[in-house]
Every structure is written in structure tokens, then in C-alpha cells.
Short mmCIF file of C-alpha atoms in Angstrom, two decimals:
data_model
loop_
_atom_site.label_atom_id
_atom_site.label_comp_id
_atom_site.label_asym_id
_atom_site.label_seq_id
_atom_site.Cartn_x
_atom_site.Cartn_y
_atom_site.Cartn_z
CA ILE R 115 22.47 -2.22 -2.89
CA TYR R 116 24.21 -2.62 -6.10
CA ASN R 117 26.42 -5.73 -6.11
CA ARG R 118 28.81 -5.74 -8.99
CA GLY R 119 30.30 -9.24 -8.91
CA SER R 120 31.00 -9.52 -5.18
CA ASP R 121 29.72 -11.94 -2.48
CA VAL R 122 27.11 -10.36 -0.21
CA ALA R 123 25.39 -11.96 2.77
CA LEU R 124 22.32 -10.31 4.34
CA GLU R 125 21.21 -11.58 7.73
CA SER R 126 18.16 -10.40 9.65
CA ILE R 127 17.79 -7.14 7.82
CA GLN R 128 14.83 -5.12 6.54
CA MET R 129 14.81 -3.04 3.43
CA SER R 130 11.76 -0.89 3.03
CA GLY R 131 10.59 2.04 0.87
CA ASN R 132 13.50 1.91 -1.64
CA ARG R 133 13.04 2.80 -5.29
CA ALA R 134 14.95 2.24 -8.55
CA GLY R 135 14.08 4.58 -11.58
CA ASP R 136 11.23 6.95 -12.27
CA ARG R 137 9.00 8.01 -15.15
CA THR R 138 11.91 9.90 -16.82
CA ILE R 139 14.31 6.93 -17.03
CA PRO R 140 13.91 4.18 -19.68
CA ILE R 141 14.67 1.27 -17.49
CA GLY R 142 14.22 0.89 -13.74
CA ALA R 143 15.33 -2.43 -12.00
CA GLY R 144 16.01 -3.65 -8.46
CA GLY R 145 14.15 -1.42 -6.08
CA ALA R 146 16.16 -2.63 -3.10
CA ILE R 147 18.98 -4.87 -4.56
CA ALA R 148 20.65 -5.26 -8.04
CA ASN R 149 22.90 -8.27 -8.39
CA GLU R 150 24.95 -8.30 -11.58
CA PHE R 151 28.34 -9.17 -13.09
CA GLY R 152 28.39 -12.71 -11.53
CA GLY R 153 27.63 -11.48 -8.04
CA THR R 154 26.32 -13.89 -5.45
CA VAL R 155 23.85 -12.86 -2.72
CA THR R 156 22.67 -14.91 0.28
CA ILE R 157 19.60 -13.59 2.20
CA ASN R 158 18.32 -15.09 5.46
CA HIS R 159 15.59 -14.10 8.00
CA SER R 160 15.04 -10.79 6.19
CA ARG R 161 12.07 -8.68 5.14
CA PHE R 162 11.55 -6.53 1.97
CA THR R 163 8.46 -4.26 2.09
CA ASN R 164 7.16 -1.48 -0.16
CA ASN R 165 10.25 -1.40 -2.55
CA HIS R 166 9.48 -0.29 -6.10
CA SER R 167 10.95 -0.20 -9.55
CA ILE R 168 9.58 2.27 -12.13
CA GLY R 169 10.66 2.71 -15.81
CA ARG R 170 9.42 4.88 -18.64
CA GLU R 171 9.62 1.77 -20.91
CA ILE R 172 10.67 -1.20 -18.74
CA ALA R 173 10.58 -1.89 -15.08
CA GLY R 174 11.68 -5.06 -13.35
CA GLY R 175 12.30 -6.46 -9.87
CA GLY R 176 10.36 -4.31 -7.38
CA ALA R 177 12.58 -5.60 -4.58
CA ILE R 178 15.37 -7.59 -6.29
CA THR R 179 16.79 -7.90 -9.80
CA GLN R 180 19.61 -10.09 -10.88
CA ASP R 181 21.02 -9.90 -14.44
CA VAL R 182 24.19 -10.39 -16.44
CA GLY R 183 24.98 -6.74 -16.26
CA PRO R 184 25.68 -4.14 -18.87
CA THR R 185 29.30 -3.83 -20.12
CA ALA R 186 31.09 -1.31 -22.32
CA ASN R 187 30.78 -3.38 -25.48
CA GLY R 188 27.76 -5.36 -24.53
CA ALA R 189 29.62 -8.56 -23.98
CA GLY R 190 28.15 -10.99 -21.45
CA THR R 191 29.58 -11.69 -17.98
CA LYS R 192 29.34 -14.58 -15.63
CA ALA R 193 25.62 -15.34 -14.44
CA ALA R 194 24.56 -14.04 -11.04
CA ALA R 195 23.26 -16.27 -8.29
CA MET R 196 21.08 -15.81 -5.25
CA VAL R 197 19.87 -17.84 -2.31
CA ILE R 198 16.97 -16.63 -0.07
CA SER R 199 15.60 -18.40 3.06
CA ASP R 200 13.14 -17.65 5.81
CA SER R 201 12.33 -14.30 4.38
CA ALA R 202 9.31 -12.16 3.41
CA PHE R 203 8.49 -10.02 0.42
CA ILE R 204 5.49 -7.78 1.09
CA ARG R 205 3.86 -5.20 -1.18
CA ASN R 206 6.77 -4.63 -3.49
CA SER R 207 5.88 -3.57 -7.01
CA THR R 208 7.21 -2.86 -10.46
CA ARG R 209 5.49 -0.55 -12.97
CA ALA R 210 6.18 0.50 -16.54
CA ILE R 211 4.82 3.99 -17.33
CA GLN R 212 4.12 3.84 -21.09
CA THR R 213 4.11 1.64 -24.16
CA ASN R 214 5.73 3.36 -27.17
CA PRO R 215 8.03 1.15 -29.21
CA GLU R 216 9.51 4.13 -31.15
CA SER R 217 10.61 5.86 -28.07
CA ALA R 218 12.05 2.68 -26.59
CA GLY R 219 14.72 2.36 -29.25
CA ASP R 220 16.72 -0.81 -28.82
CA PHE R 221 14.13 -2.17 -26.35
CA ASP R 222 11.18 -1.65 -28.58
CA ALA R 223 10.10 -5.28 -28.40
CA PHE R 224 9.61 -4.85 -24.63
CA ALA R 225 8.19 -1.35 -24.46
CA GLY R 226 5.81 -1.08 -21.46
CA PHE R 227 7.14 -4.29 -20.04
CA ALA R 228 6.84 -4.81 -16.19
CA PHE R 229 8.08 -8.05 -14.67
CA GLY R 230 8.85 -9.45 -11.24
CA GLY R 231 6.93 -7.45 -8.74
CA GLY R 232 9.08 -9.00 -6.03
CA ILE R 233 12.04 -10.52 -7.85
CA VAL R 234 13.33 -10.72 -11.50
CA ASN R 235 15.95 -13.30 -12.49
CA LEU R 236 17.49 -12.90 -15.95
CA ALA R 237 19.91 -15.67 -16.97
CA GLY R 238 20.84 -16.52 -13.41
CA ASP R 239 20.14 -19.05 -10.51
CA LEU R 240 17.68 -18.22 -7.85
CA ASP R 241 16.94 -20.58 -4.87
CA ILE R 242 14.14 -19.69 -2.45
CA GLU R 243 13.09 -21.75 0.68
CA ASP R 244 10.60 -21.22 3.51
CA SER R 245 9.50 -17.74 2.50
CA LEU R 246 6.54 -15.57 1.98
CA PHE R 247 5.41 -13.36 -0.97
CA PHE R 248 2.39 -11.25 -0.10
CA GLY R 249 0.71 -8.52 -2.09
CA ASN R 250 3.47 -7.94 -4.73
CA ARG R 251 2.44 -6.49 -8.05
CA ALA R 252 3.68 -6.13 -11.58
CA THR R 253 1.80 -3.61 -13.91
CA GLY R 254 2.43 -3.08 -17.54
CA GLY R 255 2.44 0.30 -19.12
CA ASP R 256 -0.71 1.75 -20.80
CA GLY R 257 -0.47 2.10 -24.59
CA VAL R 258 0.10 5.57 -25.94
CA GLU R 259 0.32 6.90 -29.50
CA GLY R 260 -1.76 4.15 -31.00
CA ASN R 261 -0.11 1.24 -29.21
CA GLU R 262 -1.30 -1.79 -27.34
CA GLY R 263 -1.03 -2.14 -23.57
CA GLY R 264 2.29 -3.34 -22.19
CA THR R 265 2.97 -6.80 -20.82
CA ALA R 266 3.17 -7.67 -17.15
CA GLN R 267 4.74 -10.98 -15.99
CA GLY R 268 5.25 -12.40 -12.60
CA GLY R 269 3.43 -10.64 -9.82
CA ALA R 270 6.03 -12.01 -7.31
CA ILE R 271 8.72 -13.64 -9.46
CA PHE R 272 9.72 -13.59 -13.14
CA THR R 273 12.46 -15.60 -14.73
CA LEU R 274 13.81 -16.17 -18.24
CA ASP R 275 17.01 -17.32 -19.90
CA PHE R 276 17.41 -14.16 -22.06
CA SER R 277 19.02 -10.92 -21.04
CA PRO R 278 19.40 -7.85 -23.30
CA PHE R 279 22.97 -7.59 -22.06
CA ILE R 280 24.08 -10.91 -23.47
CA ASP R 281 26.07 -10.12 -26.65
CA PRO R 282 29.36 -12.04 -26.59
CA GLU R 283 30.50 -10.80 -30.00
CA GLY R 284 30.06 -7.27 -29.03
CA GLU R 285 28.32 -6.39 -32.36
CA GLY R 286 24.81 -5.46 -31.01
CA VAL R 287 23.38 -8.88 -31.97
CA VAL R 288 21.14 -10.38 -29.24
CA VAL R 289 21.76 -14.05 -28.95
CA PRO R 290 20.30 -16.98 -26.90
CA GLY R 291 21.19 -16.56 -23.25
CA ARG R 292 22.18 -18.71 -20.31
CA ASP R 293 20.24 -21.33 -18.43
CA ALA R 294 18.23 -19.54 -15.74
CA LEU R 295 16.69 -21.64 -12.97
CA VAL R 296 14.36 -20.77 -10.17
CA THR R 297 13.90 -23.26 -7.40
CA VAL R 298 11.04 -22.59 -4.92
CA GLU R 299 10.43 -24.83 -1.93
CA GLY R 300 8.22 -24.43 1.18
CA THR R 301 7.13 -20.95 0.20
CA THR R 302 3.65 -19.29 0.25
CA PHE R 303 2.33 -16.75 -2.36
CA ILE R 304 -0.69 -14.73 -1.32
CA ARG R 305 -2.45 -12.03 -3.18
CA ASN R 306 0.24 -11.29 -5.69
CA THR R 307 -0.97 -9.79 -9.08
CA SER R 308 0.26 -9.33 -12.52
CA SER R 309 -1.72 -6.76 -14.69
CA GLY R 310 -1.35 -5.93 -18.35
CA GLY R 311 -1.56 -2.32 -19.34
CA ASP R 312 -4.63 -0.81 -21.02
CA GLY R 313 -4.53 -0.24 -24.77
CA ASP R 314 -4.59 3.20 -26.38
CA SER R 315 -7.73 4.13 -28.30
CA GLY R 316 -8.83 1.12 -30.52
CA GLN R 317 -5.89 -0.99 -29.32
CA ALA R 318 -5.87 -4.16 -27.30
CA GLY R 319 -4.99 -4.42 -23.61
CA GLY R 320 -1.66 -6.00 -22.69
CA LEU R 321 -0.86 -9.56 -21.35
CA GLY R 322 -0.91 -10.22 -17.71
CA SER R 323 0.84 -13.58 -16.87
CA GLY R 324 1.73 -15.38 -13.70
CA GLY R 325 -0.04 -13.77 -10.70
CA ALA R 326 2.65 -15.27 -8.54
CA ILE R 327 5.32 -16.87 -10.81
CA SER R 328 5.88 -16.37 -14.62
CA ALA R 329 8.62 -18.09 -16.61
CA GLY R 330 9.40 -17.31 -20.21
CA ILE R 331 11.80 -17.12 -23.14
CA SER R 332 13.58 -20.36 -22.18
CA PHE R 333 16.22 -21.71 -24.51
CA PHE R 334 17.25 -24.48 -22.11
CA ALA R 335 15.44 -27.00 -19.83
CA ASP R 336 14.07 -26.51 -16.35
CA ALA R 337 13.05 -22.78 -16.16
CA ALA R 338 11.50 -23.34 -12.63
CA VAL R 339 10.97 -26.04 -10.04
CA VAL R 340 8.20 -25.42 -7.40
CA ARG R 341 7.91 -27.88 -4.49
CA ASP R 342 5.79 -27.99 -1.22
CA SER R 343 4.44 -24.53 -1.75
CA LYS R 344 1.12 -22.69 -1.56
CA PHE R 345 -0.63 -20.31 -3.98
CA ILE R 346 -3.53 -18.39 -2.56
CA ALA R 347 -5.70 -15.74 -4.17
CA ASN R 348 -3.12 -14.63 -6.78
CA ARG R 349 -4.43 -13.01 -9.97
CA ALA R 350 -3.26 -12.49 -13.52
CA SER R 351 -5.27 -9.87 -15.48
CA GLY R 352 -5.21 -8.68 -19.09
CA GLY R 353 -5.44 -4.99 -19.61
CA ASP R 354 -8.54 -3.35 -20.78
CA GLY R 355 -9.06 -2.42 -24.64
CA GLY R 356 -8.78 1.26 -25.46
CA GLY R 357 -11.69 3.32 -26.76
CA ARG R 358 -14.85 1.79 -28.45
CA THR R 359 -13.00 -0.95 -30.49
CA GLY R 360 -10.12 -2.07 -28.42
CA ASP R 361 -10.07 -5.77 -27.43
CA GLY R 362 -9.38 -6.88 -23.85
CA GLY R 363 -5.92 -8.45 -23.09
CA LEU R 364 -5.06 -12.04 -22.11
CA GLY R 365 -4.79 -13.05 -18.53
CA VAL R 366 -2.84 -16.34 -18.17
CA GLY R 367 -1.80 -18.29 -15.12
CA GLY R 368 -3.43 -16.96 -12.01
CA GLY R 369 -0.86 -18.77 -9.87
CA VAL R 370 1.87 -19.93 -12.31
CA ALA R 371 2.47 -19.19 -16.01
CA ALA R 372 4.96 -20.90 -18.36
CA LEU R 373 5.48 -19.04 -21.66
CA ALA R 374 7.72 -19.21 -24.69
CA GLY R 375 9.46 -22.54 -24.20
CA ALA R 376 9.68 -22.46 -20.41
CA SER R 377 9.70 -25.88 -18.68
CA VAL R 378 8.22 -25.77 -15.21
CA THR R 379 7.94 -28.56 -12.59
CA VAL R 380 5.24 -28.41 -9.87
CA GLU R 381 5.37 -30.97 -7.01
CA GLU R 382 3.41 -31.16 -3.93
CA ALA R 383 2.01 -27.66 -4.46
CA HIS R 384 -1.49 -26.37 -3.54
CA PHE R 385 -3.54 -23.75 -5.39
CA PHE R 386 -6.45 -22.11 -3.76
CA HIS R 387 -8.71 -19.22 -5.17
CA ASN R 388 -6.30 -18.07 -7.79
CA THR R 389 -7.78 -16.27 -10.88
CA ALA R 390 -6.88 -15.62 -14.51
CA THR R 391 -8.99 -12.78 -15.99
CA GLY R 392 -9.30 -11.37 -19.43
CA GLY R 393 -9.40 -7.58 -19.88
CA ARG R 394 -12.54 -5.69 -20.74
CA GLY R 395 -13.29 -4.87 -24.47
CA GLY R 396 -14.67 -1.60 -25.63
CA LYS R 397 -18.41 -1.15 -26.79
CA GLN R 398 -17.36 -2.59 -30.18
CA GLY R 399 -14.56 -4.81 -28.94
CA VAL R 400 -14.24 -8.30 -27.54
CA GLY R 401 -13.28 -9.29 -23.99
CA GLY R 402 -9.98 -10.94 -23.44
CA GLU R 403 -9.46 -14.52 -22.63
CA GLY R 404 -8.76 -15.73 -19.11
CA ARG R 405 -6.65 -18.95 -19.17
CA GLY R 406 -5.49 -21.28 -16.35
CA GLY R 407 -6.85 -20.20 -13.10
CA ALA R 408 -4.11 -21.99 -11.30
CA ILE R 409 -1.51 -22.69 -14.08
CA GLY R 410 -1.49 -21.26 -17.60
CA LEU R 411 0.60 -21.99 -20.66
CA GLY R 412 1.12 -19.76 -23.60
CA LEU R 413 3.14 -19.16 -26.70
CA LEU R 414 5.07 -16.10 -27.45
CA ASN R 415 3.03 -13.16 -28.75
CA THR R 416 4.42 -9.68 -28.99
CA PRO R 417 2.86 -6.49 -30.69
CA VAL R 418 6.12 -5.84 -32.53
CA ASP R 419 8.91 -7.98 -34.11
CA THR R 420 11.44 -9.59 -31.80
CA PRO R 421 14.63 -11.77 -32.27
CA PHE R 422 12.44 -14.69 -31.19
CA GLU R 423 9.69 -14.61 -33.83
CA GLY R 424 9.18 -17.78 -35.80
CA ALA R 425 10.79 -20.09 -33.23
CA PRO R 426 8.39 -22.70 -31.75
CA PHE R 427 9.10 -22.03 -28.01
CA LEU R 428 6.48 -24.45 -26.70
CA PRO R 429 6.13 -24.38 -22.96
CA VAL R 430 5.93 -27.48 -20.76
CA VAL R 431 4.54 -27.97 -17.28
CA PHE R 432 4.84 -31.20 -15.18
CA VAL R 433 2.43 -31.39 -12.26
CA SER R 434 2.47 -34.10 -9.57
CA SER R 435 1.03 -34.77 -6.06
CA SER R 436 -0.67 -31.31 -6.06
CA SER R 437 -4.11 -29.92 -5.44
CA MET R 438 -6.20 -27.27 -7.21
CA LEU R 439 -9.33 -26.01 -5.50
CA PHE R 440 -11.61 -23.05 -6.31
CA ASN R 441 -9.43 -21.48 -8.97
CA ARG R 442 -11.12 -19.70 -11.92
CA ALA R 443 -10.51 -18.57 -15.53
CA VAL R 444 -12.73 -15.69 -16.37
CA GLY R 445 -13.28 -14.06 -19.84
CA GLY R 446 -13.51 -10.34 -19.88
CA ARG R 447 -16.59 -8.34 -20.78
CA GLY R 448 -16.99 -6.93 -24.27
CA GLY R 449 -19.54 -4.85 -26.15
CA LEU R 450 -19.23 -7.06 -29.28
CA ALA R 451 -18.66 -10.32 -27.44
CA GLY R 452 -17.43 -11.57 -24.06
CA GLY R 453 -14.09 -13.29 -23.64
CA ASP R 454 -13.54 -16.99 -23.08
CA GLY R 455 -12.57 -18.56 -19.86
CA HIS R 456 -10.42 -21.63 -20.35
CA GLY R 457 -9.17 -24.08 -17.76
CA GLY R 458 -10.16 -23.10 -14.21
CA GLY R 459 -7.39 -25.38 -13.02
CA ILE R 460 -4.96 -25.56 -16.06
CA GLY R 461 -5.20 -23.67 -19.37
CA ILE R 462 -3.26 -24.61 -22.40
CA GLU R 463 -2.93 -22.69 -25.64
CA ASP R 464 -2.94 -24.74 -28.87
#
């Protein structure tokens, strides 16, 4: 389904085995549904299984993506919105094929970027109640032609305020976006994974953040609110370093990750057996850091220049009335030195 600004209601449906994109297409998004141009979608008592998005450079939303939508002159449109209740997202995935900024052109800052194995929300509103996310996966592209591994964010859900299609002046200048908000209540996340891509020879592995939920590049308050939900055995893993000297990538937020200015509120949530794992370094490389087995915070780090370099973008997480049991932060193996494990429960950079 491609919803271009209409109102769509889905009741007791199943979408299975759909795919957006392939290895020959630069961007693949929304394996089952793409909601753009201010469209609204309501989903109830439905099931999304084994849907996939694949892109040569960028892939997002294995089952669902919602975004501003591309227009002829690049000007932004009204934000999209979605409400999901009593539904299941099972084994959906998003995968970037390669990381090569030169071939990515205008999207060089995000080459090899995979986000939202289940759902990606760019500059829109997403409400989820009483649902299940099981076995969804985001996998960053492996580095090629001397590049680092690609980033993967949000094994189940990824959200951020920025969209590459927001350019109100129509002059090709990317500007701060719209306030995106994800609200999750009464929902269970089990065995979702976010895995950074492996580096090319001598290059570092990519970032893997938010085994279940990752929020990033937030210009406005309240990126995500999570209430009365469970996170069980989710994993964020950095990619392996390439060759003998490549360093392992960072794994941050086995359950939830807040990056680049995102503000996340967690209330009455429970985290069990989630893991953040650093990637493996080469024989002369260093293992990657594992940060925040349950919840991880990080700054904005990209292998190439982006419009956001130099800004503080400090993430914030508020946690109350919650429990964290048996979560782990594990550094990756390395021939020169192993990586650090920081914050089995909560890990914070700087």
C-alpha cells in the first residue's frame, strides 16, 4: 500500500511477504505500507510478517514507513500520522546492501543506513498500543571501497525529526524538520535486533543502536514516550572491523537507544535479558564498545560530514517506575585490545 495523503483504515488484515526495493535501487522503504504526503493510517487487530525493505544505499521500514514524501521541488508537505493497536509485527526486516558515500550522491551521509526493521517514522506521529514486535531486524550495509560499515538503528522502531524531503525553500538545502513523536503503551518487544555493517579492509564496523527502539536527530522535545511495556532479549550489535586492523563498531541500547538530541521518557517499563554488544576488531584492531544493555545514550557520530556536524545534540532519557534485570553491555573481542562494556542497565556517553 502506498498512501499518498489519504485516510486509510485497516482492520483484521494480514500483510506477509511483501518487499520494497532491491540491491539495484538506492533507497527501499516500507515493505508493506508507505504513508506519505500527510496521510493518516489506522491499524487494528492486524498482523505483519516477513515483510522487507532493501536498498543499495539506504533501507527503512521493513513493514511500514511514514515520511513527509518527495515532491517535485523538494518542498515539504504535511506530516503523516499513524495509530496502531492490538497488532503484531513478526520477523520483518530492513537491510542496506553497501556503504559507499561516493555512489550515494545526495545521501552520502547516510550510505549503508538501515533503520526501523518493523517501522520507521520520519517527522510524523506514531501511536502504538497493546501490540507485539517479535524478531524484527535492521542490518547496516557492509563497507566497500575503503569505507566503514553502515549504521543500523531500531530493530523494531526508528524515529527522528529529520526527513531528507524537508526543503521548504526548494533550493536543495536540508533544514531542521518537524517534531516527530512515537508513543508506545502496553507493547512487548522480543528478540528484535539492530546490527551495524562490517567495515571494509582496515575500516571500523558500523553502529548498531536500539535493538527494539532507536530515536535520533531530534530538533524538538519528546522524541518518544514508552509506558507499561516490556523489552525481552533484544540486541544492538556493532559491526565487525575489516581486515587485520579494523576496529569493532559500537553497540548501544540493547532495548532502547536515544541519540543525537532525542528526548525519551520511559515509565513503568521492564527490561529483561537485553544486550548491547561491540563488534569484533581485527588481529591488530580494537574491539567495539557495548553501551547500555537496556538503555543507551549517544552523541552523533558519522563517518562523513553531515548538515548536523558541530551541533550539541545531547540526548536525554527520563526513567521512572521501571525495572532492569539481567541486561548486559559487552565489549567486542580485539587482537590489539578488547572493547569496553559500559552500563549493563543504562550506558551514557560523555
